[in-house]
Short mmCIF file of C-alpha atoms in Angstrom, two decimals:
data_model
loop_
_atom_site.label_atom_id
_atom_site.label_comp_id
_atom_site.label_asym_id
_atom_site.label_seq_id
_atom_site.Cartn_x
_atom_site.Cartn_y
_atom_site.Cartn_z
CA MET P 8 38.31 35.45 -32.28
CA LYS P 9 36.16 34.17 -29.35
CA LYS P 10 33.32 36.11 -27.87
CA LEU P 11 31.19 35.63 -24.76
CA PHE P 12 27.50 34.76 -24.99
CA LYS P 13 24.75 34.56 -22.69
CA LEU P 14 21.48 32.73 -23.47
CA ILE P 15 18.72 33.93 -21.64
CA LEU P 16 15.62 31.73 -21.43
CA LYS P 17 12.80 34.37 -21.26
CA ASP P 18 9.45 33.72 -19.39
CA ILE P 19 7.01 35.00 -21.93
CA LYS P 20 3.46 35.54 -20.89
CA ALA P 21 2.42 32.94 -23.59
CA GLU P 22 5.17 30.72 -22.16
CA THR P 23 6.96 30.57 -25.55
CA MET P 24 10.78 29.94 -25.22
CA PHE P 25 13.06 31.56 -27.84
CA PHE P 26 16.57 31.91 -28.73
CA SER P 27 18.46 34.68 -30.28
CA PHE P 28 22.16 34.30 -31.02
CA LYS P 29 24.26 37.31 -32.13
CA SER P 30 27.73 38.30 -32.76
CA ALA P 31 28.15 40.55 -30.06
CA LEU P 32 27.81 40.53 -26.20
CA LEU P 33 24.46 39.64 -25.24
CA VAL P 34 22.81 39.38 -21.77
CA LEU P 35 20.24 36.75 -22.70
CA ALA P 36 20.48 34.30 -19.79
CA LEU P 37 20.19 33.43 -16.15
CA THR P 38 21.55 29.96 -16.24
CA ILE P 39 24.38 29.36 -18.97
CA VAL P 40 27.20 31.06 -20.36
CA PHE P 41 28.07 30.20 -24.00
CA TYR P 42 31.08 30.89 -25.80
CA GLY P 43 31.31 30.81 -29.70
CA CYS P 44 32.02 32.84 -32.74
CA LYS P 45 29.69 34.38 -35.09
CA LYS P 46 26.57 32.61 -33.78
CA ASP P 47 24.31 34.64 -36.20
CA LYS P 48 21.08 32.25 -36.11
CA LYS P 49 18.07 34.01 -34.93
CA GLU P 50 14.81 32.34 -34.00
CA GLY P 51 11.55 34.13 -33.20
CA GLY P 52 8.76 33.81 -30.80
CA ASP P 53 5.54 33.63 -32.67
CA THR P 54 7.16 33.01 -36.20
CA GLU P 55 9.44 30.16 -36.58
CA THR P 56 12.49 31.21 -38.91
CA PRO P 57 14.50 28.46 -40.59
CA PRO P 58 18.22 28.39 -39.52
CA GLU P 59 20.41 30.22 -41.67
CA GLU P 60 23.21 28.36 -43.38
CA VAL P 61 26.10 30.07 -41.78
CA VAL P 62 29.84 29.37 -41.25
CA ASP P 63 30.62 28.86 -37.52
CA ASN P 64 34.27 29.66 -37.12
CA VAL P 65 34.55 27.71 -34.01
CA ILE P 66 33.38 23.78 -33.65
CA GLU P 67 32.71 22.84 -30.12
CA PRO P 68 34.41 19.63 -29.12
CA LEU P 69 31.30 17.44 -28.86
CA THR P 70 29.95 18.59 -32.08
CA LYS P 71 33.56 17.74 -33.56
CA LYS P 72 33.04 14.22 -32.25
CA ILE P 73 29.71 13.64 -33.81
CA MET P 74 30.94 15.04 -37.13
CA ASP P 75 34.01 12.97 -37.20
CA ASN P 76 32.33 9.70 -35.72
CA SER P 77 29.06 9.78 -37.75
CA THR P 78 27.14 10.91 -40.45
CA VAL P 79 24.08 12.49 -38.73
CA ILE P 80 25.18 16.04 -39.50
CA GLY P 81 24.55 16.92 -43.20
CA THR P 82 25.06 20.67 -42.98
CA PHE P 83 26.60 22.41 -39.64
CA ILE P 84 24.81 25.62 -38.69
CA SER P 85 26.00 26.54 -35.46
CA ASP P 86 27.11 25.55 -31.73
CA GLU P 87 27.77 26.85 -28.39
CA THR P 88 28.84 25.33 -24.99
CA GLY P 89 28.30 26.69 -21.71
CA SER P 90 28.84 25.82 -18.03
CA VAL P 91 25.82 25.06 -15.79
CA THR P 92 27.82 24.46 -12.70
CA ALA P 93 31.05 22.55 -11.59
CA GLY P 94 31.47 19.52 -13.68
CA ILE P 95 28.19 20.02 -16.08
CA LYS P 96 28.48 21.69 -19.57
CA VAL P 97 25.74 22.15 -22.14
CA THR P 98 26.29 22.18 -25.68
CA ARG P 99 23.58 23.50 -28.07
CA LEU P 100 24.10 22.35 -31.63
CA ALA P 101 22.05 23.64 -34.88
CA PHE P 102 22.55 21.61 -38.22
CA LEU P 103 20.81 20.31 -41.30
CA ARG P 104 19.96 16.56 -41.59
CA LYS P 105 21.03 15.20 -45.16
CA ASP P 106 17.49 15.55 -45.97
CA LYS P 107 17.79 19.22 -45.56
CA LEU P 108 15.57 19.29 -42.23
CA PRO P 109 16.67 21.56 -39.67
CA VAL P 110 17.62 19.97 -36.33
CA SER P 111 18.45 21.33 -32.81
CA ILE P 112 19.84 19.39 -30.00
CA PHE P 113 21.25 19.91 -26.69
CA ILE P 114 23.97 17.67 -25.14
CA MET P 115 24.68 17.75 -21.37
CA GLU P 116 28.04 16.49 -20.33
CA ALA P 117 28.20 15.69 -16.58
CA ASP P 118 31.50 14.60 -14.90
CA MET P 119 30.49 12.64 -12.07
CA LYS P 120 33.95 12.58 -10.49
CA THR P 121 32.90 16.09 -9.50
CA PRO P 122 33.12 16.40 -5.87
CA LYS P 123 29.48 16.70 -4.43
CA LEU P 124 27.65 16.19 -7.61
CA GLU P 125 25.21 13.10 -7.75
CA ILE P 126 22.27 11.75 -9.68
CA GLN P 127 18.85 11.87 -7.92
CA ALA P 128 15.52 10.27 -9.64
CA LEU P 129 12.50 12.83 -9.47
CA ALA P 130 8.91 11.95 -8.61
CA PRO P 131 6.06 14.21 -9.22
CA TYR P 132 5.21 16.43 -6.20
CA ASN P 133 8.01 14.33 -4.40
CA ASP P 134 5.17 11.70 -3.58
CA TYR P 135 5.10 8.16 -3.33
CA ILE P 136 1.80 8.02 -5.21
CA ASN P 137 2.00 8.10 -9.09
CA GLY P 138 1.36 11.28 -10.63
CA LEU P 139 2.07 13.74 -13.55
CA GLN P 140 4.02 17.23 -13.04
CA ARG P 141 6.08 19.28 -15.26
CA LEU P 142 9.98 18.74 -14.96
CA SER P 143 10.92 22.07 -13.88
CA GLU P 144 8.28 21.94 -10.93
CA MET P 145 9.44 18.39 -10.26
CA CYS P 146 12.68 19.69 -9.65
CA ARG P 147 11.39 22.51 -7.07
CA ASP P 148 9.51 19.87 -5.15
CA ASN P 149 12.26 17.22 -5.05
CA GLU P 150 15.06 19.29 -3.92
CA ILE P 151 16.50 18.26 -0.35
CA PRO P 152 17.64 21.08 1.97
CA GLY P 153 21.38 21.69 1.51
CA THR P 154 21.33 20.66 -2.11
CA ASN P 155 20.73 22.08 -5.41
CA ILE P 156 19.06 20.36 -8.43
CA VAL P 157 21.12 22.19 -11.10
CA ALA P 158 19.90 20.29 -13.96
CA ALA P 159 17.32 17.58 -15.18
CA VAL P 160 16.14 15.77 -18.13
CA ASN P 161 12.80 13.52 -18.59
CA GLY P 162 13.14 10.10 -17.60
CA ASP P 163 11.04 6.93 -18.38
CA THR P 164 7.94 6.52 -20.34
CA PHE P 165 4.57 6.50 -17.96
CA THR P 166 0.77 5.66 -18.29
CA THR P 167 -2.06 8.05 -17.90
CA THR P 168 -1.67 8.12 -14.37
CA GLY P 169 2.22 8.57 -14.27
CA ALA P 170 3.09 5.10 -13.41
CA PRO P 171 6.66 4.57 -14.58
CA SER P 172 7.31 1.35 -17.18
CA SER P 173 10.35 0.08 -15.35
CA LEU P 174 12.67 0.22 -12.32
CA PHE P 175 12.20 3.51 -10.04
CA TYR P 176 14.03 3.99 -6.91
CA ILE P 177 14.52 7.49 -5.21
CA ASN P 178 17.28 7.58 -2.36
CA ASN P 179 16.90 3.96 -1.74
CA ARG P 180 13.41 4.09 -1.55
CA VAL P 181 11.64 1.49 -4.08
CA TYR P 182 8.68 3.01 -6.13
CA LEU P 183 8.80 0.15 -8.82
CA GLY P 184 11.09 -2.61 -8.22
CA THR P 185 10.60 -4.56 -11.63
CA VAL P 186 12.03 -4.16 -14.84
CA ALA P 187 9.34 -4.90 -17.45
CA THR P 188 10.16 -7.35 -20.54
CA GLY P 189 12.14 -5.61 -23.05
CA ARG P 190 12.96 -2.53 -20.73
CA THR P 191 16.12 -1.29 -19.11
CA PHE P 192 17.04 1.33 -16.28
CA PHE P 193 19.60 4.05 -15.49
CA ALA P 194 20.97 3.79 -11.93
CA ALA P 195 23.04 5.40 -9.49
CA LEU P 196 24.45 3.08 -6.80
CA ASN P 197 25.17 3.62 -3.25
CA ASP P 198 28.89 3.83 -3.98
CA GLY P 199 28.35 6.33 -6.72
CA THR P 200 28.69 3.81 -9.69
CA ILE P 201 26.63 4.39 -12.91
CA ALA P 202 25.08 1.53 -14.42
CA ILE P 203 22.40 0.54 -16.90
CA GLY P 204 20.57 -2.74 -16.15
CA GLY P 205 18.16 -5.04 -17.59
CA LYS P 206 18.79 -7.45 -20.46
CA ASP P 207 21.36 -6.36 -22.96
CA THR P 208 21.01 -6.53 -26.61
CA LYS P 209 22.12 -10.48 -26.40
CA GLY P 210 19.54 -11.12 -23.73
CA VAL P 211 21.92 -11.42 -20.96
CA GLU P 212 20.87 -9.83 -17.54
CA ARG P 213 23.19 -6.87 -16.50
CA PRO P 214 24.92 -7.86 -13.16
CA VAL P 215 23.49 -4.73 -11.37
CA ASP P 216 22.66 -5.42 -7.70
CA LYS P 217 19.18 -4.10 -6.92
CA ALA P 218 20.19 -3.95 -3.19
CA GLN P 219 22.83 -1.28 -4.11
CA VAL P 220 20.65 0.93 -6.18
CA LYS P 221 20.16 4.14 -4.80
CA ASN P 222 18.46 6.03 -7.64
CA ALA P 223 16.96 4.49 -10.84
CA VAL P 224 14.91 5.45 -13.78
CA GLY P 225 13.57 3.22 -16.26
CA GLY P 226 14.75 3.26 -19.77
CA ASN P 227 13.66 1.92 -23.27
CA GLN P 228 15.84 0.46 -26.03
CA TRP P 229 19.62 0.01 -25.88
CA LEU P 230 21.53 2.34 -28.13
CA VAL P 231 24.95 1.48 -27.16
CA ASP P 232 25.63 -1.90 -25.52
CA ASN P 233 29.14 -2.22 -24.18
CA ASN P 234 30.63 0.08 -26.93
CA VAL P 235 28.71 -1.72 -29.66
CA LYS P 236 25.96 0.02 -31.49
CA ALA P 237 22.52 -1.61 -31.17
CA THR P 238 20.75 -2.93 -34.22
CA LEU P 239 17.85 -0.67 -34.71
CA THR P 240 14.96 -0.23 -37.40
CA ASP P 241 12.94 2.71 -36.18
CA ALA P 242 13.45 5.67 -38.55
CA THR P 243 10.60 7.86 -37.27
CA ILE P 244 12.04 11.29 -36.96
CA THR P 245 10.68 13.06 -33.61
CA ALA P 246 11.80 14.62 -30.47
CA ARG P 247 14.00 12.29 -28.45
CA THR P 248 16.01 11.94 -25.02
CA ALA P 249 18.88 9.58 -24.32
CA ILE P 250 21.20 9.01 -21.56
CA GLY P 251 24.49 6.91 -21.44
CA TYR P 252 28.11 7.21 -19.85
CA ASN P 253 31.71 6.32 -20.49
CA THR P 254 34.34 4.52 -18.59
CA SER P 255 35.67 7.91 -17.05
CA LYS P 256 32.31 8.30 -15.32
CA VAL P 257 31.10 11.03 -17.40
CA ILE P 258 27.43 10.92 -18.27
CA TYR P 259 26.04 12.39 -21.46
CA ALA P 260 22.37 13.30 -21.80
CA VAL P 261 21.08 14.09 -25.39
CA ILE P 262 17.80 15.99 -25.81
CA VAL P 263 16.47 16.27 -29.38
CA ASP P 264 13.80 19.06 -30.11
CA GLY P 265 11.12 17.85 -32.75
CA SER P 266 7.73 18.13 -34.49
CA GLN P 267 8.56 22.06 -35.20
CA ALA P 268 9.54 22.06 -38.95
CA ALA P 269 11.21 25.50 -39.36
CA TYR P 270 13.08 25.02 -36.05
CA SER P 271 14.00 21.35 -35.34
CA ASN P 272 12.31 18.13 -36.80
CA GLY P 273 13.97 15.65 -34.72
CA LEU P 274 16.12 12.49 -35.21
CA THR P 275 15.44 8.82 -35.89
CA LEU P 276 16.18 6.35 -33.11
CA ILE P 277 19.09 5.03 -35.30
CA ASP P 278 20.51 8.68 -35.66
CA LEU P 279 20.22 9.23 -31.72
CA ARG P 280 22.06 5.89 -31.50
CA ASP P 281 24.85 7.15 -33.65
CA VAL P 282 25.11 10.40 -31.71
CA MET P 283 25.78 8.56 -28.55
CA ALA P 284 28.23 6.40 -29.96
CA ALA P 285 29.88 9.33 -31.70
CA LEU P 286 30.56 10.75 -28.20
CA GLY P 287 32.03 7.69 -26.87
CA VAL P 288 29.82 6.42 -24.40
CA LYS P 289 30.13 2.55 -23.15
CA ASP P 290 26.53 2.14 -22.69
CA ALA P 291 23.40 4.39 -23.44
CA VAL P 292 19.54 4.01 -23.80
CA ASN P 293 16.68 5.52 -25.01
CA LEU P 294 14.40 7.49 -22.69
CA ASP P 295 11.00 8.90 -23.37
CA GLY P 296 11.01 11.16 -26.17
CA GLY P 297 8.30 13.33 -28.44
CA ALA P 298 6.62 15.96 -26.07
CA SER P 299 8.24 14.65 -23.00
CA SER P 300 11.72 15.43 -24.16
CA THR P 301 12.96 18.13 -21.71
CA LEU P 302 16.19 19.65 -20.41
CA VAL P 303 15.90 22.17 -17.39
CA SER P 304 18.60 23.82 -15.50
CA LYS P 305 18.71 26.27 -12.41
CA ASP P 306 19.94 29.46 -11.63
CA ILE P 307 21.21 28.98 -8.34
CA THR P 308 21.30 32.75 -7.48
CA THR P 309 17.44 33.27 -7.99
CA GLY P 310 16.55 29.53 -7.31
CA LYS P 311 14.58 29.67 -10.67
CA TRP P 312 14.54 26.58 -13.23
CA PHE P 313 14.59 27.31 -16.61
CA VAL P 314 13.66 25.01 -19.76
CA LEU P 315 16.82 25.17 -21.98
CA ASN P 316 15.17 23.36 -25.05
CA ARG P 317 11.73 23.88 -26.80
CA PRO P 318 9.42 21.00 -25.90
CA ALA P 319 7.48 19.76 -28.81
CA MET P 320 4.20 21.19 -27.30
CA ALA P 321 2.03 24.02 -28.16
CA LEU P 322 3.94 27.17 -27.49
CA ASN P 323 6.76 24.99 -26.56
CA THR P 324 5.57 24.63 -22.92
CA GLU P 325 6.37 21.74 -20.80
CA ARG P 326 4.43 18.51 -20.85
CA LEU P 327 3.25 16.77 -17.50
CA ILE P 328 5.60 13.62 -17.40
CA GLY P 329 5.70 10.73 -14.77
CA ASN P 330 9.55 10.95 -13.55
CA GLY P 331 12.81 12.46 -14.39
CA ILE P 332 16.60 12.36 -13.49
CA GLY P 333 18.06 15.14 -11.73
CA PHE P 334 21.76 16.19 -11.22
CA VAL P 335 22.32 17.33 -7.96
CA LEU P 336 25.08 19.63 -6.39
CA LYS P 337 25.48 19.29 -2.62
CA ASN P 338 26.37 22.60 -0.70
#
């Protein structure tokens, strides 16, 4: 029997984010309503508690795709899916890797066929000058009147001054017009088309007309290239962020928490690739990871942004980053 769950992201004085999943109706959230069965995993604030190996009676659709099409999940623990706004859902999945290390990931699914839903690149303080800012604050400062940035993820890697590593456009304004060697970019074109540019895994330049790019954020390695999994060797376990899309114009952003032994250790780049492929993306790239990996969502009623994951920083606070990818709902 399904039960209704709400996940609240509490702003504790020490800025420690924590989750509590119980088997009854809980008012825990201002942003996302989750559905599931017997979500009995508990996580504390100051003391991390390892996830319990429990049986979840309902497997969410995206979780089932990962279980059926990859070997990333060793032992399933729990999952839940909720709606952020029209066209955007978030699934939180907790599991043990095959080496028994706990992992927590968030999968944002955005159907870009949804009316008035668009992508907008985000710059610190909405400024043309390079800088560093927390993603939730970046959403606040980049929001255009008549729109709501309802969700966002971190973007490209950056220098100590916040300069991006690859192509960076915001609403047709060019911040960085070049693609560094070995780099990629994730873009929304003027006609609403979603594209990934740069040289593909065969060294062939993707036919993306930069004159048509409206918003773009740089990316790192290819994970999935034209439905084919990229050849990767990086086996480092850490927090990660990836983004990709399928032929139905649905975007998947995967945010992996890491470097928190009892809560979530992270995934390898190979694992991340396999998750994206299992979700059925046509193309996907790796974005900045580690402490930068962040997912935020907005409560339109209160106008506040909340961090949904637990960034790999002291007390789970947001890192200052150089850019982001926002999902914008026009009024």
